[in-house]
CSV table of C-alpha atoms in Angstrom, one decimal:
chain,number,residue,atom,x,y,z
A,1,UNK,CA,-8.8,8.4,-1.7
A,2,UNK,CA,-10.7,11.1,-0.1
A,3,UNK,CA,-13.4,8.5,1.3
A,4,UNK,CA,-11.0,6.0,2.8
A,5,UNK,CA,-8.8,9.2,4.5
A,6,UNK,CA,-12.0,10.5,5.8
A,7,UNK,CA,-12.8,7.3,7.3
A,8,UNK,CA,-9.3,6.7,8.9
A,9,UNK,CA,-9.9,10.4,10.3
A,10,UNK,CA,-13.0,9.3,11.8
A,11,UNK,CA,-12.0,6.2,13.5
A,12,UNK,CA,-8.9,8.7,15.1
A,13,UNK,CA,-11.5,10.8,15.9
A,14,UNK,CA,-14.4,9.5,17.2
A,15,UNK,CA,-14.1,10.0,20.8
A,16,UNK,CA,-14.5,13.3,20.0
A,17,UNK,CA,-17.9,13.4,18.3
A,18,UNK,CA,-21.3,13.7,19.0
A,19,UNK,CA,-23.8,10.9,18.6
A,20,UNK,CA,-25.5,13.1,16.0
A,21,UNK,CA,-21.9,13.7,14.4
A,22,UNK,CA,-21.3,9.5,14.1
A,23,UNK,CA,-24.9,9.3,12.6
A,24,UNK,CA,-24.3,11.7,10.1
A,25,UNK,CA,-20.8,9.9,9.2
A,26,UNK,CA,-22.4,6.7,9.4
A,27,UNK,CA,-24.8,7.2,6.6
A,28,UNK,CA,-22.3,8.8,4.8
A,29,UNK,CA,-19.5,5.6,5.1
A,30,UNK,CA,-22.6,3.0,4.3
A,31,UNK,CA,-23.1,4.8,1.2
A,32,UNK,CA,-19.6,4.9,0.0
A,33,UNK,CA,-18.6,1.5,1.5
A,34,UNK,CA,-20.6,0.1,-0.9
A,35,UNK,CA,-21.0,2.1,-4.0
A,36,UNK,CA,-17.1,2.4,-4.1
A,37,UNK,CA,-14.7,1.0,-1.8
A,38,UNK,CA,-16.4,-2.9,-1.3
A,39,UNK,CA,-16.3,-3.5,-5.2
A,40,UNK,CA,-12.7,-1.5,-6.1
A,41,UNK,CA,-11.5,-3.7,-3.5
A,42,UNK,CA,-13.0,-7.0,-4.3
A,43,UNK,CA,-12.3,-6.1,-8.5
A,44,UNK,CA,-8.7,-5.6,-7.2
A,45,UNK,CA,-7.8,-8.7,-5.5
A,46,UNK,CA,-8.3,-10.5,-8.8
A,47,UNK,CA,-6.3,-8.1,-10.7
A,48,UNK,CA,-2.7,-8.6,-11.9
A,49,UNK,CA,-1.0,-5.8,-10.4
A,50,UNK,CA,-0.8,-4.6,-6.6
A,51,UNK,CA,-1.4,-0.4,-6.2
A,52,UNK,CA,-3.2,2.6,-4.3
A,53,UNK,CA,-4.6,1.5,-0.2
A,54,UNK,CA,-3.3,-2.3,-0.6
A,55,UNK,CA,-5.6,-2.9,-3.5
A,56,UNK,CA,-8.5,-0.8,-1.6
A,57,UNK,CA,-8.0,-3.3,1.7
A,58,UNK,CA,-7.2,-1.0,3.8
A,59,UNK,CA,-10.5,0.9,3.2
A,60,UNK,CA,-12.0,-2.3,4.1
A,61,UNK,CA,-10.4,-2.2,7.0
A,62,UNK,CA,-11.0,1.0,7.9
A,63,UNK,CA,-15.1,0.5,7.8
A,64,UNK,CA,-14.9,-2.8,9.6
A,65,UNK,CA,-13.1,-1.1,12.1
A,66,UNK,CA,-15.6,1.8,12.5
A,67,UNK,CA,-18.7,-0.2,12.6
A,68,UNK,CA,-16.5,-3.0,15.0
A,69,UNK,CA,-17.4,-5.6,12.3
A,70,UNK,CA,-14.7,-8.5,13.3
A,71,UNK,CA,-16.5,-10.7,10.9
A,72,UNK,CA,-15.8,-8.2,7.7
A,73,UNK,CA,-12.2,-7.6,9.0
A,74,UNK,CA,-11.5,-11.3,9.2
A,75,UNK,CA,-12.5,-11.7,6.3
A,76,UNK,CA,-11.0,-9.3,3.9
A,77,UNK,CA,-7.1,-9.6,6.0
A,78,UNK,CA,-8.0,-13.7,4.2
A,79,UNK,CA,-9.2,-12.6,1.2
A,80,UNK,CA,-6.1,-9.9,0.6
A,81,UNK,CA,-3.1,-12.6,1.9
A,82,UNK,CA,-4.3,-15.1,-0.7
A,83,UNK,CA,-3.9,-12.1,-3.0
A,84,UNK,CA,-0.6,-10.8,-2.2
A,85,UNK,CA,0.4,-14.0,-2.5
A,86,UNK,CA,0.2,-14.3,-6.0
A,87,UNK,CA,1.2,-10.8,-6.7
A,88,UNK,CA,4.4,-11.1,-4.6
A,89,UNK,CA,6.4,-14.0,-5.6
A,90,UNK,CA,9.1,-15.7,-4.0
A,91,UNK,CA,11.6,-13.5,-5.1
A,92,UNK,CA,10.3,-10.8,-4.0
A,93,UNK,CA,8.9,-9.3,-7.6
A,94,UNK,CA,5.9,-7.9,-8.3
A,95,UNK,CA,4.0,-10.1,-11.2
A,96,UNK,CA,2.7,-7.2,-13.0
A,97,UNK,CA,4.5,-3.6,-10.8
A,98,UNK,CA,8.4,-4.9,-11.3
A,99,UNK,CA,7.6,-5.4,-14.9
A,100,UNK,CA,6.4,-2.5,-16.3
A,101,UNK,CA,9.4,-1.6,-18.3
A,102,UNK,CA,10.6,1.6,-17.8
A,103,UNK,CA,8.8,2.4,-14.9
A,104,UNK,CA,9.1,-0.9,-12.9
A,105,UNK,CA,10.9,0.5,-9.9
A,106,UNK,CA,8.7,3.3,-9.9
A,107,UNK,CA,5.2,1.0,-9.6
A,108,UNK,CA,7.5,-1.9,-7.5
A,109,UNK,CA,7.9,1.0,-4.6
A,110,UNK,CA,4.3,2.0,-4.9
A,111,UNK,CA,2.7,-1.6,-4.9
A,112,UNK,CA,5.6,-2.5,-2.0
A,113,UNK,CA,4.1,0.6,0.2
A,114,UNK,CA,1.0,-0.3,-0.7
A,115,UNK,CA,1.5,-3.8,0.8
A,116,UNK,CA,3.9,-3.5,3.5
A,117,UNK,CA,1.0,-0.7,4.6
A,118,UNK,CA,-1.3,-3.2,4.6
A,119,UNK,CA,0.4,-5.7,6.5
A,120,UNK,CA,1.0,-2.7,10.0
A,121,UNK,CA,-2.4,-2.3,9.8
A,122,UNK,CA,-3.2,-6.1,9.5
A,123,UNK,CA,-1.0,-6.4,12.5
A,124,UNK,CA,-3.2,-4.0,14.6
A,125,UNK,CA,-6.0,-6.5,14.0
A,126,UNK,CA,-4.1,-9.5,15.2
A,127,UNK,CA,-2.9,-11.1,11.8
A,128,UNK,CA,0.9,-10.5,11.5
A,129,UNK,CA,1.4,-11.0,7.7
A,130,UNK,CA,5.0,-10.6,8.2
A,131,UNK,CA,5.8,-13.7,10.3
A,132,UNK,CA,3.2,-15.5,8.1
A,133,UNK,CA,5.3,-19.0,6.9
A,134,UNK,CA,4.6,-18.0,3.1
A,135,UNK,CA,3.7,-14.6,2.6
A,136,UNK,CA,6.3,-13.3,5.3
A,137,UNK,CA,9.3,-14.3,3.6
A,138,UNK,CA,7.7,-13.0,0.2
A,139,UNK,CA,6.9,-9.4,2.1
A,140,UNK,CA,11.4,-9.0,3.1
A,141,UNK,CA,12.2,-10.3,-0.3
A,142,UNK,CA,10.0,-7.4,-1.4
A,143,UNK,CA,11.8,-5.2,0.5
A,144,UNK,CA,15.2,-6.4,-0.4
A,145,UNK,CA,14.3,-5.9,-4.2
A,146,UNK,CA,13.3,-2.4,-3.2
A,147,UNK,CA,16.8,-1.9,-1.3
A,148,UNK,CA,18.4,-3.3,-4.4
A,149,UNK,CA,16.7,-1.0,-6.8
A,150,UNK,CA,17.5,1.5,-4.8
A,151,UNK,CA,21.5,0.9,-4.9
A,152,UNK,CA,21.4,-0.2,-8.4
A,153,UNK,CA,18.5,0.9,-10.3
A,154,UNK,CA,19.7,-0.1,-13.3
A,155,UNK,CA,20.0,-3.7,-12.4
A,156,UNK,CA,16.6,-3.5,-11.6
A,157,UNK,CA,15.6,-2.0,-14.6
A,158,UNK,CA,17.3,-5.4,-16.5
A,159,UNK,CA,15.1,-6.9,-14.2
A,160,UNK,CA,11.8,-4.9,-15.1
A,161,UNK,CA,12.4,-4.9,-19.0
A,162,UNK,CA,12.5,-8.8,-18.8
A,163,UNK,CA,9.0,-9.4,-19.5
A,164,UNK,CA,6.1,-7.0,-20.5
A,165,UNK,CA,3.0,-7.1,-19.8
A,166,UNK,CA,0.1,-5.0,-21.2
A,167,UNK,CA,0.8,-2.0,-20.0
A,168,UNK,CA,4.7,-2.1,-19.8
A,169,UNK,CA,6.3,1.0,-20.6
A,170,UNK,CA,8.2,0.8,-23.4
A,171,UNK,CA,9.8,4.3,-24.2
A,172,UNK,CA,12.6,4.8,-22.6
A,173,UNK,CA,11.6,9.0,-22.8
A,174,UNK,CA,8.8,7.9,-20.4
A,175,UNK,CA,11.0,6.4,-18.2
A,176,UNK,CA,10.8,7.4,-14.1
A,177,UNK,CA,13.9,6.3,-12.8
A,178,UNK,CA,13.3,6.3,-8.6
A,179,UNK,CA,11.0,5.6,-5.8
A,180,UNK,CA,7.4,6.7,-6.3
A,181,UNK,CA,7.2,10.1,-5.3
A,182,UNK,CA,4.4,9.2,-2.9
A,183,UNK,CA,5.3,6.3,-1.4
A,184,UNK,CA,6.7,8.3,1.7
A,185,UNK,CA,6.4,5.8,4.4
A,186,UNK,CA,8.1,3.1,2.2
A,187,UNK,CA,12.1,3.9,3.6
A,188,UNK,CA,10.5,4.1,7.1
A,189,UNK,CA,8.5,0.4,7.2
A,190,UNK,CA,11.5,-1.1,5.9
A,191,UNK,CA,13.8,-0.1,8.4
A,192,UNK,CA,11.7,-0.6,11.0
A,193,UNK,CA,10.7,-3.6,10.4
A,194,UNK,CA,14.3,-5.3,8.6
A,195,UNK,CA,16.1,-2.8,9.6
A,196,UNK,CA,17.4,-1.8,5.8
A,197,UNK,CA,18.2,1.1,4.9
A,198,UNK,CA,16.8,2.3,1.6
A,199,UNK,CA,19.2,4.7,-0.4
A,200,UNK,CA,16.8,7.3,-2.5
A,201,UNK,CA,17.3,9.2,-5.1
A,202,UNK,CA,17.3,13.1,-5.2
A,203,UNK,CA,14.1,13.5,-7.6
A,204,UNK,CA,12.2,11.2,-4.9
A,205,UNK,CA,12.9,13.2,-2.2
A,206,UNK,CA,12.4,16.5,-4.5
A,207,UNK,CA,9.1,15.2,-5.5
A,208,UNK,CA,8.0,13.7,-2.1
A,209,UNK,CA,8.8,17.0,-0.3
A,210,UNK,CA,5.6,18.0,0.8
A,211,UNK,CA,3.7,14.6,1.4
A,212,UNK,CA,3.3,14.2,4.7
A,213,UNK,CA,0.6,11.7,4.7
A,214,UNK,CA,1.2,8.7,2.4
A,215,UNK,CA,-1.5,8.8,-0.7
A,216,UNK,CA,-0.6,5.4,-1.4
A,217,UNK,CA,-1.5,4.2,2.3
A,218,UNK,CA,-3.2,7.0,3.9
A,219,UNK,CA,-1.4,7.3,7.1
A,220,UNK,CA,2.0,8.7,8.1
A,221,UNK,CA,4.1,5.6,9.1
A,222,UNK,CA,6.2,7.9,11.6
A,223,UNK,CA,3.3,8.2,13.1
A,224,UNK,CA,2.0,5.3,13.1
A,225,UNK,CA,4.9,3.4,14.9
A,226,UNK,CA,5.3,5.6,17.6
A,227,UNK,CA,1.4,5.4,18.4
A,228,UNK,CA,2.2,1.4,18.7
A,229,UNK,CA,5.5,1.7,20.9
């Protein structure tokens, strides 16, 4: 997390720094580009479920961006639609988030930030996963399930206990019944872009209080819309 914020930082920031300032950050991003965020992000887009910085994309993203590498940017947007994909069906499920038992609404919210995130930032680099002729209609049926489980979560939780994969949560003591707490940015990137509201419960917004900036996509989406108006 604290690489891939420090990056997005930089990129806001660089017309501000000094040449010996980049250099110092430049060395510092090669290094944890690829000791870290190059393999969590490739290891991810062949995993079953969808979580944290759109499966480590958007760090992707964010070094392409700094070192203006169009080819590595190109590249990864391809690599992570043919991923969400899969992970997001037609419905607008999760394959592995929706389904883990008693917290399925609770990792289908993170895994739908962490995806509709993906897609603005996408956007800003000219591939519009949301008017994309498969994954588009995948990404609002996303958000519909979320708008659903937000009305009734207990439909949704029929829904999640359906199947169970590995790590299901089976103990209904264990059970999380809401938004994830971090996924701050999810009721606003819904209504902006279907224009759904997302009813939330009171321990989401008790939890959430004091998260400003998104852990899930490490940006403020607030902020990030009105920098685009």
């Amino acid at each position: 997390y604290t690489g891939i914020a420090m990056l997005y930082s930089a990129v806001v920031l660089e017309d501000y720094m000094t040449a010996d300032q980049r250099r110092v950050l430049d060395a510092y991003f090669g290094k944890i580009y690829k000791k870290f965020i190059s393999p969590l992000a490739a290891n991810h887009a062949r995993s079953n479920g969808l979580y944290e910085f759109g499966d480590y994309g958007l760090g992707v993203l964010a070094y392409a961006r700094w070192k203006r590498d169009a080819k590595l940017a190109k590249s990864e947007i391809r690599k992570r639609r043919s991923s969400f994909a899969k992970k997001i069906d037609a419905q607008g499920m999760l394959t592995e988030n929706s389904y883990r038992g008693y917290r399925g609404y609770w990792y289908h919210t993170l895994g739908a930030e962490s995806a509709l995130g993906y897609a603005l930032v996408a956007r800003s680099f000219g591939t519009d996963f949301f008017k994309d002729p498969k994954l588009g209609p995948r990404l609002q049926n996303l958000a519909i399930q979320t708008v659903n489980g937000g009305r009734s979560y207990s439909e949704f939780r029929a829904k999640a206990l359906q199947k169970s994969p590995k790590n299901a949560i089976k103990d209904p003591k264990e059970e999380i019944p809401h938004m994830h707490q971090f996924a701050v940015g999810l009721p606003t990137i819904i209504k902006r872009e279907y224009g759904y509201g997302v009813k939330t419960a009171s321990a989401y917004k008790y939890k959430g209080r004091i998260e400003y900036i998104s852990r899930i996509i490490v940006f403020n989406a607030d902020c990030f819309y009105s920098s685009v108006r």
